[in-house]
mmCIF file of C-alpha atoms and ligand atoms in Angstrom:
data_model
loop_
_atom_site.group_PDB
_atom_site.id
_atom_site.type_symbol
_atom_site.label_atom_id
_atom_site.label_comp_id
_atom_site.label_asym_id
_atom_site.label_seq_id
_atom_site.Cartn_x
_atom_site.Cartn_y
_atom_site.Cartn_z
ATOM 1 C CA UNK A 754 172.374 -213.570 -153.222
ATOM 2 C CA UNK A 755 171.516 -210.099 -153.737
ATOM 3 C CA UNK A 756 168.410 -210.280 -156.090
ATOM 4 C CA UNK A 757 169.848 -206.896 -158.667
ATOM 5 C CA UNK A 758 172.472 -208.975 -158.740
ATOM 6 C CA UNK A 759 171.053 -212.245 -159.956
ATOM 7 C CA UNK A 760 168.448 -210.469 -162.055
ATOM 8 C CA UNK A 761 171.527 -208.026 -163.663
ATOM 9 C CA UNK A 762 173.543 -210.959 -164.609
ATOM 10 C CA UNK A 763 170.713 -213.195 -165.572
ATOM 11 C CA UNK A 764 169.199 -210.492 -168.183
ATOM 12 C CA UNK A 765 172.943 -209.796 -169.665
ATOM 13 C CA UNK A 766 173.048 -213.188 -170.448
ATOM 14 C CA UNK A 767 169.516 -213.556 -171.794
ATOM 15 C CA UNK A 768 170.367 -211.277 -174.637
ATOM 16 C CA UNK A 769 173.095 -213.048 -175.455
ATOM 17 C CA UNK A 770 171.281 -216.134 -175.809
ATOM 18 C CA UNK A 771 168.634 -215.021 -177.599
ATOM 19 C CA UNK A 772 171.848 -213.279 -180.237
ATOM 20 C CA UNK A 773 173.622 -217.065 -179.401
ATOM 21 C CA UNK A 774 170.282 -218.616 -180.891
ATOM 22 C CA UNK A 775 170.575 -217.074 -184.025
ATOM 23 C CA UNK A 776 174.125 -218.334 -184.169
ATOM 24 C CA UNK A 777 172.817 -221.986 -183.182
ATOM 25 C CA UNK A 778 173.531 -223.809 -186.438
ATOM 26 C CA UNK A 779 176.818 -221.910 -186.295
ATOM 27 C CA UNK A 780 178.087 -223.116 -182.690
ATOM 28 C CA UNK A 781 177.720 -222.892 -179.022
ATOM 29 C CA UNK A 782 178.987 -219.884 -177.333
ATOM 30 C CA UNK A 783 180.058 -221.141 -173.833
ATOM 31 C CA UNK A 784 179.845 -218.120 -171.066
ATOM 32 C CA UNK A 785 182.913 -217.570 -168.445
ATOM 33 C CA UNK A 786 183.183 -215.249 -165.577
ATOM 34 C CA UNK A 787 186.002 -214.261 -163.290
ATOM 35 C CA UNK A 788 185.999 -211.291 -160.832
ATOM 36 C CA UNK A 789 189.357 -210.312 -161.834
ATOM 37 C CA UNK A 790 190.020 -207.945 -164.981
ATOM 38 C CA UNK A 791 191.490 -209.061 -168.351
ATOM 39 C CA UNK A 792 194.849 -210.344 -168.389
ATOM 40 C CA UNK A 793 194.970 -211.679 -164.667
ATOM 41 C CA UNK A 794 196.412 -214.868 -164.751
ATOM 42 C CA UNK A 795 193.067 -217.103 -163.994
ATOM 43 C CA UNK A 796 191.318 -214.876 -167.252
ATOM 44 C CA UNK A 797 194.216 -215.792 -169.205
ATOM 45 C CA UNK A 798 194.178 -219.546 -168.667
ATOM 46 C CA UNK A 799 190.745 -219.286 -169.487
ATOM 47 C CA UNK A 800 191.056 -217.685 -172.686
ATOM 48 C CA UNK A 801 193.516 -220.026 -173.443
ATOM 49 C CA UNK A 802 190.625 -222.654 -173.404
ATOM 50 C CA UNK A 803 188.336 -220.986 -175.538
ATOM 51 C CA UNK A 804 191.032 -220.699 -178.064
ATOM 52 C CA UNK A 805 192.034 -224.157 -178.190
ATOM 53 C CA UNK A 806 188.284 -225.151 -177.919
ATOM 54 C CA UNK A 807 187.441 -223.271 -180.897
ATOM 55 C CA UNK A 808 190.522 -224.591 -182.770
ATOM 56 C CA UNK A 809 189.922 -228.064 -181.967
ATOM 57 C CA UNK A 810 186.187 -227.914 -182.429
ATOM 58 C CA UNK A 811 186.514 -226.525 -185.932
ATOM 59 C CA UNK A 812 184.564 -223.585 -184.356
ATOM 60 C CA UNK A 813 181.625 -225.457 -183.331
ATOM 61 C CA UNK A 814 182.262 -224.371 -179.526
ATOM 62 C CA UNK A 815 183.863 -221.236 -178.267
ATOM 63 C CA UNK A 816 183.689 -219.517 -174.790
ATOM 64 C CA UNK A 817 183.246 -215.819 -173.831
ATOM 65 C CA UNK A 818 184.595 -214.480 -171.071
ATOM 66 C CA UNK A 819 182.985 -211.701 -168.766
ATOM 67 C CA UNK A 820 185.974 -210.843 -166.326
ATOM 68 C CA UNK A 821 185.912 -207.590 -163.781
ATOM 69 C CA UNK A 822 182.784 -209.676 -161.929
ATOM 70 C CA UNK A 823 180.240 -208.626 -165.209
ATOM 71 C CA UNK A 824 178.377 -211.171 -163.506
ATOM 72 C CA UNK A 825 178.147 -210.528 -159.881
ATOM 73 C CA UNK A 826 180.296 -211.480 -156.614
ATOM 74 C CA UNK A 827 181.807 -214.993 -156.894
ATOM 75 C CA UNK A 828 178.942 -217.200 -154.449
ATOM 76 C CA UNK A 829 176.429 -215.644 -156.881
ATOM 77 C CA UNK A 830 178.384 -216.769 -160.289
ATOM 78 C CA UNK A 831 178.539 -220.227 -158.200
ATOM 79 C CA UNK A 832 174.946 -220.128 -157.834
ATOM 80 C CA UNK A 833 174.098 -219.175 -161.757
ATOM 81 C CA UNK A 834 176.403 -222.144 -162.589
ATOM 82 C CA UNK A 835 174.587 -224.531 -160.643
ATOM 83 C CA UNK A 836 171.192 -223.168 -162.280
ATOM 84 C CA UNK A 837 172.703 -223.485 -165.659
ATOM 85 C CA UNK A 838 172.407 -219.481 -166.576
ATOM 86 C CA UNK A 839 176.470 -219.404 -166.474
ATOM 87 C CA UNK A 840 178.482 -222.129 -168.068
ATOM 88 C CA UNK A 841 182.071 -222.171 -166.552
ATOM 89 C CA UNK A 842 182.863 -219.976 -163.061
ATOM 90 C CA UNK A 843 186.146 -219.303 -161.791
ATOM 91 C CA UNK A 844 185.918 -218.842 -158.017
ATOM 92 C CA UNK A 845 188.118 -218.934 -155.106
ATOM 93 C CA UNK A 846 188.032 -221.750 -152.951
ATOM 94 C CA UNK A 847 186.971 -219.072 -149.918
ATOM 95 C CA UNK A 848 183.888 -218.490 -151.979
ATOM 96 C CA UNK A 849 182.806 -222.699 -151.528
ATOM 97 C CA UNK A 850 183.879 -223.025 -148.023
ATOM 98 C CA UNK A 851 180.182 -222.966 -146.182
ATOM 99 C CA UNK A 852 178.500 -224.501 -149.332
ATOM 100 C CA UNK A 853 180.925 -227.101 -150.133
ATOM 101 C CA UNK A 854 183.370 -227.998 -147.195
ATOM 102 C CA UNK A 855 185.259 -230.123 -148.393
ATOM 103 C CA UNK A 856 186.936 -227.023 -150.149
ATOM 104 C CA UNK A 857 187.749 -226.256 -146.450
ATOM 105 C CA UNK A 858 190.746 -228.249 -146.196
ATOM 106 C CA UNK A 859 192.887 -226.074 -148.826
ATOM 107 C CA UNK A 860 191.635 -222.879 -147.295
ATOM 108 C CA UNK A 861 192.676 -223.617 -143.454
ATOM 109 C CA UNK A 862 195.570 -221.294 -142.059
ATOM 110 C CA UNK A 863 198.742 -223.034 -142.393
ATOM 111 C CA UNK A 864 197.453 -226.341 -143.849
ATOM 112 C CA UNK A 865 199.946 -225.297 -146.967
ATOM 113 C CA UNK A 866 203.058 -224.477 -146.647
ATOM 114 C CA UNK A 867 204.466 -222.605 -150.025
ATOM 115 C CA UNK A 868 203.545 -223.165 -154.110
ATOM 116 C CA UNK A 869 205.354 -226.664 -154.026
ATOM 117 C CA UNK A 870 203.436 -228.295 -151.666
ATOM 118 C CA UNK A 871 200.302 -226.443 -153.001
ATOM 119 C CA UNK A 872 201.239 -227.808 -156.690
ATOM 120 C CA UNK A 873 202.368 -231.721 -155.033
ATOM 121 C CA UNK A 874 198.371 -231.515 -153.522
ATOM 122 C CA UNK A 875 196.461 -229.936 -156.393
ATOM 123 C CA UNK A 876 198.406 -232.569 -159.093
ATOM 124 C CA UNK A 877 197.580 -235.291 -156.751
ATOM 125 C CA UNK A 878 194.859 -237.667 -155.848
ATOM 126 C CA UNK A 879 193.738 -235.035 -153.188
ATOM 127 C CA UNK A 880 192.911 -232.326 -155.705
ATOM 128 C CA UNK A 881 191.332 -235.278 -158.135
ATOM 129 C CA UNK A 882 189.132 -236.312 -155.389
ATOM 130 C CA UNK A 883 187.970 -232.829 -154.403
ATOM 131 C CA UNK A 884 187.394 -231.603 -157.757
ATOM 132 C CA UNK A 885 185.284 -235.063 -158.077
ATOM 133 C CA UNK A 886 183.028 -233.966 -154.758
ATOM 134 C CA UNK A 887 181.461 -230.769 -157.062
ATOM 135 C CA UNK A 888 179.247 -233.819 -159.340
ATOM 136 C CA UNK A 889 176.551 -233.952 -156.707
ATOM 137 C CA UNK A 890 175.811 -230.461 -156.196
ATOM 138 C CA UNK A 891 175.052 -229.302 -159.888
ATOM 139 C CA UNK A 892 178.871 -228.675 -161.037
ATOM 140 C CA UNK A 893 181.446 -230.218 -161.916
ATOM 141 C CA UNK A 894 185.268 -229.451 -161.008
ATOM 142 C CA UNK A 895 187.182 -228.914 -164.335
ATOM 143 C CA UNK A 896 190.683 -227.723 -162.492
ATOM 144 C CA UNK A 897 192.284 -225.860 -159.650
ATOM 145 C CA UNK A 898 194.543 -223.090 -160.134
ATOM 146 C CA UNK A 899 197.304 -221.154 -157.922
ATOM 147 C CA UNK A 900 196.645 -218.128 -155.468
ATOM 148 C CA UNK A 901 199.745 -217.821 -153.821
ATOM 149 C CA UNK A 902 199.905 -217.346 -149.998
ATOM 150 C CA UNK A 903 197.735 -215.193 -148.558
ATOM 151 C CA UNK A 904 199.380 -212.163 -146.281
ATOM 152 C CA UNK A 905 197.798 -209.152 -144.368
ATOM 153 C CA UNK A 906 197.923 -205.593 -145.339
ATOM 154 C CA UNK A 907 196.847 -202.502 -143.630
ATOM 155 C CA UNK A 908 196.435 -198.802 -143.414
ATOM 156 C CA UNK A 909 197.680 -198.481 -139.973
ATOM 157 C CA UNK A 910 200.798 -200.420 -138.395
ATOM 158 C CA UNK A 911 203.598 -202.651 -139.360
ATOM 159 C CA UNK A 912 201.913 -206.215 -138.234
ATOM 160 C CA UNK A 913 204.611 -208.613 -136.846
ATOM 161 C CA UNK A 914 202.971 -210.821 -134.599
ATOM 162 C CA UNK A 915 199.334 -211.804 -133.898
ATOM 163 C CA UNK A 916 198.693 -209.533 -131.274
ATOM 164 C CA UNK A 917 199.428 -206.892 -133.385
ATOM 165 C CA UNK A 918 196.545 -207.620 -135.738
ATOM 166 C CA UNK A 919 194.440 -206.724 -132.156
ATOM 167 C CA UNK A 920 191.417 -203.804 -132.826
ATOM 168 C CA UNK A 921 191.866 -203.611 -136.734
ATOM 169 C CA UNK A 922 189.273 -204.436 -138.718
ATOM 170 C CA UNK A 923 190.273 -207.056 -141.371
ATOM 171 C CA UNK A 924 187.849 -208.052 -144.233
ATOM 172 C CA UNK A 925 188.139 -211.168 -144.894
ATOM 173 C CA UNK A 926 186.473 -213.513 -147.892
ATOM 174 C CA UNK A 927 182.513 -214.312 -147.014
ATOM 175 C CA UNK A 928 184.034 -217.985 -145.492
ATOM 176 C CA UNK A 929 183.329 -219.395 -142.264
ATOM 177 C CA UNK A 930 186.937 -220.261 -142.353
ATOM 178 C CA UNK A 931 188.635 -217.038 -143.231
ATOM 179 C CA UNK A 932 186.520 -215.774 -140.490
ATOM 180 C CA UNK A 933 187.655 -217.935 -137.255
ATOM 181 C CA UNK A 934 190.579 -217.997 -138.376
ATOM 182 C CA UNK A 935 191.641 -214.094 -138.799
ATOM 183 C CA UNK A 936 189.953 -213.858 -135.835
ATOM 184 C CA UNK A 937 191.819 -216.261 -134.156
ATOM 185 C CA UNK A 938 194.904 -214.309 -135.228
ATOM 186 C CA UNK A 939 193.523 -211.464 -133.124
ATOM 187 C CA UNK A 940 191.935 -209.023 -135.405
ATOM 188 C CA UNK A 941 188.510 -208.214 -136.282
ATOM 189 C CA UNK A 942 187.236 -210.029 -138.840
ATOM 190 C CA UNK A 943 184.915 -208.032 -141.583
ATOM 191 C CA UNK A 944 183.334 -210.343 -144.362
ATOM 192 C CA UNK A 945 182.639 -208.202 -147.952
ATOM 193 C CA UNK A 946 182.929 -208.637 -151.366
ATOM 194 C CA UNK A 947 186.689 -208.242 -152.747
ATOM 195 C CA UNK A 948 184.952 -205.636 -155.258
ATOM 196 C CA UNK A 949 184.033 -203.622 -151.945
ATOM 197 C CA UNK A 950 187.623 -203.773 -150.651
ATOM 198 C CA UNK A 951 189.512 -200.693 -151.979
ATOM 199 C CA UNK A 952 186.527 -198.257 -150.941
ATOM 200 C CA UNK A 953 186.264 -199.772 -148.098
ATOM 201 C CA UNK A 954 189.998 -199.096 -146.834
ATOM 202 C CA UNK A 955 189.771 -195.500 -148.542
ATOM 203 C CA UNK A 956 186.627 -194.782 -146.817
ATOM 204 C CA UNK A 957 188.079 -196.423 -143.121
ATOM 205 C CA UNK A 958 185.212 -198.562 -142.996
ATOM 206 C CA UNK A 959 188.208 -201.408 -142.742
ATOM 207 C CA UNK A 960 191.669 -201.135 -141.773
ATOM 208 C CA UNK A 961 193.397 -203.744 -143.642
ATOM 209 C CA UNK A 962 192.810 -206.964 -145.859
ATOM 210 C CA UNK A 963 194.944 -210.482 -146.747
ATOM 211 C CA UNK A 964 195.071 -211.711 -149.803
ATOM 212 C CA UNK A 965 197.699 -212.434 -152.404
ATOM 213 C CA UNK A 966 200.036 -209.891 -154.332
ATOM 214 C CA UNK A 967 198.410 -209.722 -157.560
ATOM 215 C CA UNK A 968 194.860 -208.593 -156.264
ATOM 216 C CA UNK A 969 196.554 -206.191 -153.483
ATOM 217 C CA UNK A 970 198.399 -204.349 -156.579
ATOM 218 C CA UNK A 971 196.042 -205.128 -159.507
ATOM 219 C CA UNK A 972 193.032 -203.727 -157.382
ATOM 220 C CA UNK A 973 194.880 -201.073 -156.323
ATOM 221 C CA UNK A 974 194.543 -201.801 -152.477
ATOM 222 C CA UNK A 975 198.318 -201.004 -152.948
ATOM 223 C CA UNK A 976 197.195 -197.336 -152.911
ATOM 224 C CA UNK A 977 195.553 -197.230 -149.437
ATOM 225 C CA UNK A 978 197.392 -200.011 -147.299
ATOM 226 C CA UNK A 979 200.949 -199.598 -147.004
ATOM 227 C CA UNK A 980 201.994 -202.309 -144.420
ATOM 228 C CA UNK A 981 202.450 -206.092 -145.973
ATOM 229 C CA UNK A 982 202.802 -208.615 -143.694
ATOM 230 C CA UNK A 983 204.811 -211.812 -144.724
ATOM 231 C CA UNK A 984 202.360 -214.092 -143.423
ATOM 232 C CA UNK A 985 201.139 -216.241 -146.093
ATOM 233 C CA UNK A 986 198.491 -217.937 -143.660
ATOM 234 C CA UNK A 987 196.244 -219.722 -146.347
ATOM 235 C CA UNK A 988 197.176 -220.881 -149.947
ATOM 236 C CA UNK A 989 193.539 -220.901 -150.883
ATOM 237 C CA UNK A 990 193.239 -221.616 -154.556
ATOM 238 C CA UNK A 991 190.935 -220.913 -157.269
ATOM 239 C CA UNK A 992 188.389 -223.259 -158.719
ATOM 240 C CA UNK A 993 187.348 -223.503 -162.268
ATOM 241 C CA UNK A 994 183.686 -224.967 -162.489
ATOM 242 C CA UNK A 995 181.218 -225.876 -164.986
ATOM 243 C CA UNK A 996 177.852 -225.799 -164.814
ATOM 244 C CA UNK A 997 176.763 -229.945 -164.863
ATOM 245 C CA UNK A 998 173.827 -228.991 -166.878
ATOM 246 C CA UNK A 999 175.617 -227.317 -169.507
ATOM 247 C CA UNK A 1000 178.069 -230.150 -169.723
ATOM 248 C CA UNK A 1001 175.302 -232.755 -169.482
ATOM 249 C CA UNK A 1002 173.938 -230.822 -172.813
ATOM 250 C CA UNK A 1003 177.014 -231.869 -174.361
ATOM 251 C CA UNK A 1004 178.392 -234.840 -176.655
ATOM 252 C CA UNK A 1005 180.528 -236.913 -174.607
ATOM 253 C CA UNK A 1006 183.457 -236.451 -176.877
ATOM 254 C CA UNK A 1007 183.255 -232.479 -176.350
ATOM 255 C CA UNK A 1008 183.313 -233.197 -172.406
ATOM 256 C CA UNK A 1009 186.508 -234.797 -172.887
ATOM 257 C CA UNK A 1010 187.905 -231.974 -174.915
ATOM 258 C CA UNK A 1011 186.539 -229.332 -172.111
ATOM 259 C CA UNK A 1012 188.259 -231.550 -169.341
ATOM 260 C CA UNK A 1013 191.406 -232.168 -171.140
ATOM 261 C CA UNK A 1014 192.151 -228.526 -171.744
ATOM 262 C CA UNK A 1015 191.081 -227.581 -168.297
ATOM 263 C CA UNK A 1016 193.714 -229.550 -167.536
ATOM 264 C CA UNK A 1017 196.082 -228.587 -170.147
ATOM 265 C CA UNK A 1018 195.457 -224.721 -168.601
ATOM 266 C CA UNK A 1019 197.051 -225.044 -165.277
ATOM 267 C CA UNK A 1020 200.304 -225.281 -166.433
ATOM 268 C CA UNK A 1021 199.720 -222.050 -168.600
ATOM 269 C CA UNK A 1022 197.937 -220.285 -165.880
ATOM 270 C CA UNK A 1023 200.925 -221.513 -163.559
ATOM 271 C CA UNK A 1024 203.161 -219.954 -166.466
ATOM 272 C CA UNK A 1025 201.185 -217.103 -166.384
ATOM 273 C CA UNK A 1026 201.073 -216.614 -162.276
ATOM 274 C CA UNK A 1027 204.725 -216.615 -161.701
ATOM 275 C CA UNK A 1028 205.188 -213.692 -163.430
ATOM 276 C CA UNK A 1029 202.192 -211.783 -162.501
ATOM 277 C CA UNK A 1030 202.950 -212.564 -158.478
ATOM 278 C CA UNK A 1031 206.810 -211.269 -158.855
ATOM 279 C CA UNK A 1032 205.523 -207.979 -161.152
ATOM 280 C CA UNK A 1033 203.227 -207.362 -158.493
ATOM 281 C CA UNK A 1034 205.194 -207.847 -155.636
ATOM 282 C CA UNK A 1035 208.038 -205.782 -157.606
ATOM 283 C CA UNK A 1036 205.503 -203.025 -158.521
ATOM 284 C CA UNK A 1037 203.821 -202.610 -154.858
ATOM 285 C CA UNK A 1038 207.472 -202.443 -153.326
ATOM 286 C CA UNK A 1039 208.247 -199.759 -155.799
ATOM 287 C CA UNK A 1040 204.850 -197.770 -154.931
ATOM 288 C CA UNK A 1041 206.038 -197.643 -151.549
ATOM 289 C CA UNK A 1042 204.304 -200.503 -149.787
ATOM 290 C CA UNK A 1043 206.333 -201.500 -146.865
ATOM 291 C CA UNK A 1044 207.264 -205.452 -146.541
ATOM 292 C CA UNK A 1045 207.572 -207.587 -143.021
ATOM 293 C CA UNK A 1046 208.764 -210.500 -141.968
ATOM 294 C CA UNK A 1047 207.252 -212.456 -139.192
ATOM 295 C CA UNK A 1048 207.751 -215.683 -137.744
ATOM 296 C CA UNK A 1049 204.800 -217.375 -139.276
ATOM 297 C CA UNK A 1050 204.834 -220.143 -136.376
ATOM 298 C CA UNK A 1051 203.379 -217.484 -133.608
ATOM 299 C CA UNK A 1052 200.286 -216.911 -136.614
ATOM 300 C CA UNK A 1053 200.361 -220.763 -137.335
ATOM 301 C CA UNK A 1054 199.990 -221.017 -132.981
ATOM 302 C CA UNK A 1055 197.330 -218.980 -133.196
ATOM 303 C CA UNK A 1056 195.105 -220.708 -135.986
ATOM 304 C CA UNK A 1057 195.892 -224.141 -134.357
ATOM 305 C CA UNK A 1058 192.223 -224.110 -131.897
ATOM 306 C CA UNK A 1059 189.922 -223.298 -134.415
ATOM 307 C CA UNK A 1060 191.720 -225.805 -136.762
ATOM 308 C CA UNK A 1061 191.325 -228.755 -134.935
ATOM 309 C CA UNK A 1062 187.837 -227.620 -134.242
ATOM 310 C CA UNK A 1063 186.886 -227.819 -137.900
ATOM 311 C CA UNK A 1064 189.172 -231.353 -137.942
ATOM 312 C CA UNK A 1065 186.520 -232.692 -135.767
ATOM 313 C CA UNK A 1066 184.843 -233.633 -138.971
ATOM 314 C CA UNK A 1067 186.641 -236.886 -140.011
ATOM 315 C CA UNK A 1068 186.064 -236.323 -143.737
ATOM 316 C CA UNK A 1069 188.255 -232.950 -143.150
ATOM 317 C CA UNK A 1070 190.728 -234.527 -140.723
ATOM 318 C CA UNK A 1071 191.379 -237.135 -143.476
ATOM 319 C CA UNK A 1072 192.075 -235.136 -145.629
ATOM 320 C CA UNK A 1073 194.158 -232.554 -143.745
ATOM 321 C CA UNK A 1074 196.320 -235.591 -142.569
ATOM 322 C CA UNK A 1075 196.578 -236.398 -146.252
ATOM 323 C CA UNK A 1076 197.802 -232.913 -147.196
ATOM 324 C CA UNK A 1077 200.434 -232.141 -143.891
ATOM 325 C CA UNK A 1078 202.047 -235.590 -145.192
ATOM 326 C CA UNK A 1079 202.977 -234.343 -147.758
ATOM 327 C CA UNK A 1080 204.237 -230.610 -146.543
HETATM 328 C C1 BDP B 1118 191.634 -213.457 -154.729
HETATM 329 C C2 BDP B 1118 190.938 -214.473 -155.592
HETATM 330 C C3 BDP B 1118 189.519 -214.052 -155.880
HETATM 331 C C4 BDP B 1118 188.789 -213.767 -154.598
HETATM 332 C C5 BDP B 1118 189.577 -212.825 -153.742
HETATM 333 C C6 BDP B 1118 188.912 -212.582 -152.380
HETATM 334 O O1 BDP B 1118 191.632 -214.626 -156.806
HETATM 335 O O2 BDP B 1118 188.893 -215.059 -156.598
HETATM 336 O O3 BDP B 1118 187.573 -213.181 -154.876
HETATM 337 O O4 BDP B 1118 190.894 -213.283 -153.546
HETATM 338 O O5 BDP B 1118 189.617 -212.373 -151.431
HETATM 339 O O6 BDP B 1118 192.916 -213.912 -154.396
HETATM 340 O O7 BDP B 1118 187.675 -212.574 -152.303
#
């Protein structure tokens, strides 16, 4: 982790628990971060929490939410989670893919095949028993929320089929996974921050990106990349996370309340994502971003090596057998 980073977050949050000590009689003040801005549809479920929380507490707990990554890149927020500095991080699943691979099952290319499937797996045992996995490594999983399929966009060409994607430079999440597998799909794979994206296609250092349609027209890659690509490769979905030493610091009875409305949110941040993903979509078309269909089986062809590579790991194989079953 970049050090500024860690050191910028860490002292923002220092003041506010030296103000939150003053308040300690008064309540707990639980901290949230997202990298997206206010009103995107993982900030909103979120708030939603600290609502209810302080409702149903009687104002004894509440959260505050730093959105617009007030708190550094995502693996960082993961990291000041684990240490205890941040209480509750919202990550994609991209973010946990080296550090926790288990995560790398929903992340694959073409492991999920649209938001059905995505909600039978998340609702299911699978999603249970990976949001379980995060208790030995300092967090715990609280709930897993949509992303929508992930599609390329770029500055340069209208991207059909893999070959296409052949000499542009692609950023991709900072995953092992994203990594073989856009490069797999022929392009050149370029690992930043999402923060860094929409200088980075302004300035040429990258030609294009994937991701879903909220972030390409809420971060205003919309502006720079005109080409969309109908690819939806990965489903990758977001993570919400609690620290396991904040939530070891508290009663057992306000665990359940945390976990139960963690719960409660996905179905409001589901709520919340169906509108934001067809607004967005609706909004880049009308900017003038140009849509294209592709036969996702050539991209799916393409991904299928480095796949079964990764499925040489039986825990991953298991699981990805688990998930196609149910496609
Ligand atoms: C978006 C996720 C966000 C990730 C970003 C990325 O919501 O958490 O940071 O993708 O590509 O879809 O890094």
């Amino acid at each position: 982790m970049n050090r500024r980073g860690i050191l910028t977050g860490a002292a923002a949050l220092g003041g506010l628990a030296v103000s939150g000590c003053g308040q300690a009689a008064a309540g707990r003040t639980l901290t949230a971060c997202d990298v997206h801005r206010d009103g995107y549809p993982t900030v909103v479920a979120v708030k939603w929490i600290g609502e209810q929380l302080s409702q149903q507490s009687g104002g004894r707990l509440s959260l505050r939410s730093y959105p617009s990554a007030q708190l550094g890149a995502e693996d960082d927020t993961v990291m000041l989670a684990q240490s205890g500095v941040i209480d509750i991080c919202r990550v994609n699943s991209a973010s946990l893919n080296n550090a926790f691979p288990l995560t790398q099952v929903l992340s694959m290319p073409f492991v999920i095949e649209n938001d059905d499937h995505l909600h039978a797996v998340l609702d299911g045992p699978v999603g249970a028993e990976i949001l379980a996995g995060f208790e030995a490594r300092g967090l715990v999983g609280l709930a897993i929320y949509d992303a929508g399929g992930r599609c390329f966009y770029n500055t340069s060409r209208p991207i059909e089929k893999p070959g296409d994607l052949k000499g542009l430079k692609i950023r991709v999440p900072q995953s092992d996974v994203f990594i073989e597998a856009v490069g797999a799909m022929g392009a050149n794979p370029t690992p930043l921050t999402v923060s860094a994206v929409y200088s980075s296609l302004q300035s040429r250092l990258i030609d294009g990106a994937e991701n879903n349609w909220p972030t390409f027209e809420n971060s205003r890659h919309v502006e720079v990349a005109r080409y969309w690509s109908n690819t939806r490769h990965s489903y990758s979905p977001e993570f919400l996370l609690m620290s396991k030493r904040s939530w070891d610091s508290l009663a057992p009875g306000d665990r359940d309340l945390i976990a139960s409305l963690a719960r409660q949110s996905v179905p409001v941040m589901r709520a919340a994502w169906r509108t934001t993903e067809a607004e967005a979509r609706t909004k880049a078309l009308e900017e003038g971003t140009t849509p294209i269909d592709v036969n996702r089986a050539l991209f799916s062809d393409a991904c299928a090596p480095v796949v079964a590579r990764r499925l040489r790991d039986p825990s991953l194989a298991a699981f990805h057998a688990r998930i196609r079953a149910m496609a």
